[in-house]
Amino acid sequence: AQSVAQPEDQVNVAEGNPLTVKCTYSVSGNPYLFWYVQYPNRGLQFLLKYITGDNLVKGSYGFEAEFNKSQTSFHLKKPSALVSDSALYFCAVLNSGYALNFGKGTSLLVTP
Amino acid sequence: KAGVTQTPRYLIKTRGQQVTLSCSPISGHRSVSWYQQTPGQGLQFLFEYFSETQRNKGNFPGRFSGRQFSNSRSEMNVSTLELGDSALYLCASRLSSGGHNEQFFGPGTRLTVL
C-alpha cells in the first residue's frame, strides 16, 4: 500500500528562519507525491507535486520540496518563514486507484 | 476560473437523519473526489467520480454514497447518520482521472451530528 508519514506533529520556527516539514513515503514503484496546506476553516490548497524529473520541486508561495529516493523522503522547505505560513501541512501520495493517501499533518507555527 | 464550491458550508443534523452535500468542480474538470477529515482519523478518501461513474471507493460503509451529474457536479449522501459522521467533508476536482493531475479542494462542508 502507498503511504506517507509525517513524523512531527508540530514544527516551530522563528520568522525569517528556514523551515522544513518532514515527510517520508512507502510505495511500490515510482511515487506521485504532493504537499497541501490548510488554513483554519478552509479546504486544502495545493503547494507542489513530484511526478518525475528534477528532485527539487518548486511550488507556490516560495515553498519547495526535495525528493530523495535513497531516503524515501519528500521534505517541504522554505528559505525564510513568514508568520502567515502558520498552518497545517499535509503530505500525500497517490495510490493505485488515483486517490490521495494523506499523512496525519504537521502544524507549523511561525513566531514573530 | 472559479474554484471548487461546496454547499452548504455548515450543517447540523441529528442521529438517524440523512444528509446530502453538494460540490461544483472547477469548470472543465471532470473528476470529483470526496474526502472526510476528522481529528482522529485525519483525511480519508471516500470515493471518486469521473464522467458520472464511480471510479474508486474508499473503506466506508454503504451509508455513504455519491453520484455525479452530466455537468460534473457531484453530491454525496450519508444515510442514518451516526455521531461519528461529524466531520469536515472535502470535495476535490481535477482535470481528468490521470494520476499526475493535482486535485483542487473546496472549502468543505462542516457536518455536526447531534
Short mmCIF file of C-alpha atoms in Angstrom, two decimals:
data_model
loop_
_atom_site.label_atom_id
_atom_site.label_comp_id
_atom_site.label_asym_id
_atom_site.label_seq_id
_atom_site.Cartn_x
_atom_site.Cartn_y
_atom_site.Cartn_z
CA ALA A 1 0.00 0.00 0.00
CA GLN A 2 1.13 3.53 -0.73
CA SER A 3 1.56 5.60 2.40
CA VAL A 4 3.31 8.66 3.78
CA ALA A 5 4.39 9.53 7.28
CA GLN A 6 4.86 12.93 8.85
CA PRO A 7 6.95 12.33 11.95
CA GLU A 8 6.37 15.72 13.56
CA ASP A 9 3.02 16.86 14.92
CA GLN A 10 4.26 20.43 15.23
CA VAL A 11 7.15 22.48 13.94
CA ASN A 12 8.06 25.82 15.47
CA VAL A 13 10.27 28.31 13.68
CA ALA A 14 11.06 32.00 14.04
CA GLU A 15 10.08 34.36 11.26
CA GLY A 16 12.90 34.79 8.78
CA ASN A 17 14.46 31.43 9.56
CA PRO A 18 14.38 28.49 7.14
CA LEU A 19 11.71 25.90 7.71
CA THR A 20 11.49 22.20 6.98
CA VAL A 21 8.42 19.98 7.29
CA LYS A 22 9.31 16.32 7.02
CA CYS A 23 7.62 13.57 5.03
CA THR A 24 8.70 10.03 4.30
CA TYR A 25 6.97 7.68 1.93
CA SER A 26 6.46 3.97 1.48
CA VAL A 27 5.42 2.95 -2.01
CA SER A 28 5.91 0.25 -4.55
CA GLY A 29 7.14 1.70 -7.78
CA ASN A 30 7.58 5.37 -8.52
CA PRO A 31 5.68 7.68 -6.21
CA TYR A 32 3.49 10.62 -7.10
CA LEU A 33 3.90 12.93 -4.11
CA PHE A 34 2.07 16.10 -3.13
CA TRP A 35 2.11 18.81 -0.50
CA TYR A 36 -1.02 20.67 0.59
CA VAL A 37 -1.59 23.40 3.16
CA GLN A 38 -4.74 24.00 5.19
CA TYR A 39 -5.58 27.24 6.93
CA PRO A 40 -8.20 27.31 9.72
CA ASN A 41 -11.72 26.66 8.47
CA ARG A 42 -10.51 26.31 4.93
CA GLY A 43 -10.03 23.50 2.46
CA LEU A 44 -6.67 22.25 1.29
CA GLN A 45 -4.53 24.33 -1.03
CA PHE A 46 -2.13 22.65 -3.42
CA LEU A 47 1.50 23.66 -2.95
CA LEU A 48 3.55 21.38 -5.17
CA LYS A 49 3.97 17.89 -6.57
CA TYR A 50 6.64 15.45 -7.61
CA ILE A 51 5.85 13.20 -10.53
CA THR A 52 9.19 12.64 -12.18
CA GLY A 53 12.26 14.60 -13.19
CA ASP A 54 14.23 17.03 -11.04
CA ASN A 55 14.47 16.09 -7.41
CA LEU A 56 13.98 19.70 -6.33
CA VAL A 57 10.42 20.82 -6.95
CA LYS A 58 9.39 24.45 -6.67
CA GLY A 59 5.87 25.36 -5.72
CA SER A 60 3.58 28.13 -4.58
CA TYR A 61 4.35 30.87 -2.02
CA GLY A 62 8.11 30.24 -2.13
CA PHE A 63 7.90 26.63 -0.99
CA GLU A 64 9.98 23.85 -2.46
CA ALA A 65 10.44 20.17 -1.76
CA GLU A 66 13.28 17.77 -2.25
CA PHE A 67 12.59 14.24 -3.42
CA ASN A 68 15.17 11.81 -2.06
CA LYS A 69 14.78 8.28 -3.34
CA SER A 70 17.51 6.73 -1.19
CA GLN A 71 15.99 8.15 1.99
CA THR A 72 12.38 7.80 0.72
CA SER A 73 11.72 11.36 1.77
CA PHE A 74 9.93 14.37 0.36
CA HIS A 75 10.59 17.20 2.79
CA LEU A 76 8.95 20.59 2.34
CA LYS A 77 11.22 23.61 2.68
CA LYS A 78 11.20 27.37 2.58
CA PRO A 79 14.30 29.56 2.91
CA SER A 80 12.65 32.29 5.01
CA ALA A 81 9.48 31.64 7.01
CA LEU A 82 6.65 34.15 7.34
CA VAL A 83 4.13 34.39 10.17
CA SER A 84 1.45 33.89 7.53
CA ASP A 85 2.92 30.46 6.75
CA SER A 86 1.49 29.21 10.05
CA ALA A 87 -0.96 26.47 9.06
CA LEU A 88 -1.46 22.72 8.84
CA TYR A 89 0.65 20.98 6.20
CA PHE A 90 -0.18 17.64 4.63
CA CYS A 91 2.00 15.35 2.59
CA ALA A 92 0.17 12.91 0.32
CA VAL A 93 0.90 10.08 -2.07
CA LEU A 94 -1.27 8.95 -4.94
CA ASN A 95 -2.38 5.36 -4.57
CA SER A 96 -3.05 2.83 -7.30
CA GLY A 97 -6.68 3.94 -7.51
CA TYR A 98 -5.69 7.57 -8.06
CA ALA A 99 -6.85 8.61 -4.60
CA LEU A 100 -4.63 10.59 -2.27
CA ASN A 101 -3.34 8.94 0.89
CA PHE A 102 -2.53 11.73 3.32
CA GLY A 103 -0.17 11.92 6.24
CA LYS A 104 -1.61 12.98 9.57
CA GLY A 105 -0.45 16.55 9.09
CA THR A 106 2.12 18.82 10.67
CA SER A 107 1.17 22.05 12.36
CA LEU A 108 3.62 24.81 11.51
CA LEU A 109 3.88 27.76 13.87
CA VAL A 110 5.98 30.72 12.81
CA THR A 111 6.60 33.22 15.59
CA PRO A 112 7.45 36.89 15.04
CA LYS B 1 -11.77 30.45 -13.07
CA ALA B 2 -13.91 29.95 -10.05
CA GLY B 3 -12.67 27.38 -7.60
CA VAL B 4 -14.40 24.32 -6.24
CA THR B 5 -17.57 25.27 -4.41
CA GLN B 6 -19.36 23.24 -1.78
CA THR B 7 -22.79 23.76 -0.28
CA PRO B 8 -23.83 24.07 2.39
CA ARG B 9 -20.80 25.17 4.38
CA TYR B 10 -22.26 24.08 7.70
CA LEU B 11 -24.87 21.51 8.67
CA ILE B 12 -26.29 20.29 11.94
CA LYS B 13 -28.22 17.04 11.92
CA THR B 14 -29.38 14.51 14.49
CA ARG B 15 -28.63 10.83 14.63
CA GLY B 16 -30.64 8.73 12.22
CA GLN B 17 -31.22 11.53 9.74
CA GLN B 18 -29.75 11.65 6.27
CA VAL B 19 -27.83 14.44 4.60
CA THR B 20 -26.87 15.46 1.07
CA LEU B 21 -23.81 17.55 0.32
CA SER B 22 -23.13 19.24 -2.98
CA CYS B 23 -19.95 20.01 -4.88
CA SER B 24 -19.39 22.03 -8.04
CA PRO B 25 -15.96 21.40 -9.59
CA ILE B 26 -13.75 23.84 -11.42
CA SER B 27 -15.07 24.43 -14.91
CA GLY B 28 -13.70 21.79 -17.27
CA HIS B 29 -12.76 19.38 -14.51
CA ARG B 30 -14.39 16.01 -14.95
CA SER B 31 -13.12 14.16 -11.90
CA VAL B 32 -14.57 14.78 -8.46
CA SER B 33 -13.35 13.12 -5.28
CA TRP B 34 -14.69 13.26 -1.75
CA TYR B 35 -12.68 13.09 1.47
CA GLN B 36 -13.63 13.02 5.13
CA GLN B 37 -11.49 14.88 7.64
CA THR B 38 -11.72 14.17 11.37
CA PRO B 39 -9.32 14.90 14.22
CA GLY B 40 -8.96 11.21 14.99
CA GLN B 41 -8.70 9.63 11.55
CA GLY B 42 -7.30 12.53 9.57
CA LEU B 43 -8.07 12.78 5.88
CA GLN B 44 -9.67 9.71 4.39
CA PHE B 45 -10.75 9.06 0.83
CA LEU B 46 -14.44 8.36 0.29
CA PHE B 47 -14.91 7.98 -3.47
CA GLU B 48 -14.13 9.42 -6.87
CA TYR B 49 -16.41 10.06 -9.79
CA PHE B 50 -15.41 10.57 -13.39
CA SER B 51 -17.85 11.05 -16.24
CA GLU B 52 -20.76 10.13 -13.97
CA THR B 53 -19.17 6.80 -12.99
CA GLN B 54 -17.73 5.88 -9.63
CA ARG B 55 -14.12 5.03 -10.35
CA ASN B 56 -12.83 4.28 -6.90
CA LYS B 57 -14.21 3.85 -3.40
CA GLY B 58 -12.61 4.08 -0.01
CA ASN B 59 -13.25 1.95 3.02
CA PHE B 60 -16.53 3.42 4.23
CA PRO B 61 -19.87 1.74 4.93
CA GLY B 62 -22.64 1.68 2.38
CA ARG B 63 -24.40 4.52 4.20
CA PHE B 64 -22.03 6.77 2.30
CA SER B 65 -22.93 7.15 -1.34
CA GLY B 66 -22.48 9.63 -4.10
CA ARG B 67 -23.25 10.48 -7.65
CA GLN B 68 -22.09 12.75 -10.42
CA PHE B 69 -24.19 14.59 -12.92
CA SER B 70 -23.55 15.25 -16.60
CA ASN B 71 -22.24 18.73 -15.79
CA SER B 72 -19.67 17.12 -13.43
CA ARG B 73 -21.35 18.44 -10.31
CA SER B 74 -21.39 15.85 -7.57
CA GLU B 75 -23.41 15.05 -4.50
CA MET B 76 -22.68 12.78 -1.61
CA ASN B 77 -25.29 11.35 0.67
CA VAL B 78 -24.97 9.93 4.14
CA SER B 79 -27.93 7.99 5.47
CA THR B 80 -28.75 7.01 9.03
CA LEU B 81 -26.29 9.46 10.49
CA GLU B 82 -24.13 8.47 13.43
CA LEU B 83 -22.28 10.69 15.88
CA GLY B 84 -19.01 9.55 14.33
CA ASP B 85 -20.00 11.02 10.99
CA SER B 86 -19.34 14.50 12.35
CA ALA B 87 -16.51 15.75 10.18
CA LEU B 88 -15.36 18.18 7.55
CA TYR B 89 -16.27 16.77 4.15
CA LEU B 90 -14.00 17.96 1.39
CA CYS B 91 -14.61 17.78 -2.30
CA ALA B 92 -11.77 17.95 -4.81
CA SER B 93 -11.75 18.22 -8.57
CA ARG B 94 -9.12 17.62 -11.21
CA LEU B 95 -8.93 17.86 -14.92
CA SER B 96 -9.03 14.16 -15.63
CA SER B 97 -8.62 10.91 -13.80
CA GLY B 98 -4.92 10.79 -14.56
CA GLY B 99 -2.66 10.44 -11.57
CA HIS B 100 -0.35 13.31 -12.35
CA ASN B 101 -3.08 15.94 -12.19
CA GLU B 102 -3.28 17.68 -8.85
CA GLN B 103 -6.58 17.86 -7.05
CA PHE B 104 -8.08 21.21 -6.13
CA PHE B 105 -10.11 21.27 -2.96
CA GLY B 106 -13.20 23.17 -1.97
CA PRO B 107 -13.67 24.84 1.43
CA GLY B 108 -15.56 21.86 2.78
CA THR B 109 -18.87 21.21 4.48
CA ARG B 110 -18.72 21.01 8.26
CA LEU B 111 -21.25 18.37 9.37
CA THR B 112 -22.19 18.10 13.03
CA VAL B 113 -24.30 15.16 14.13
CA LEU B 114 -26.05 15.55 17.49
#
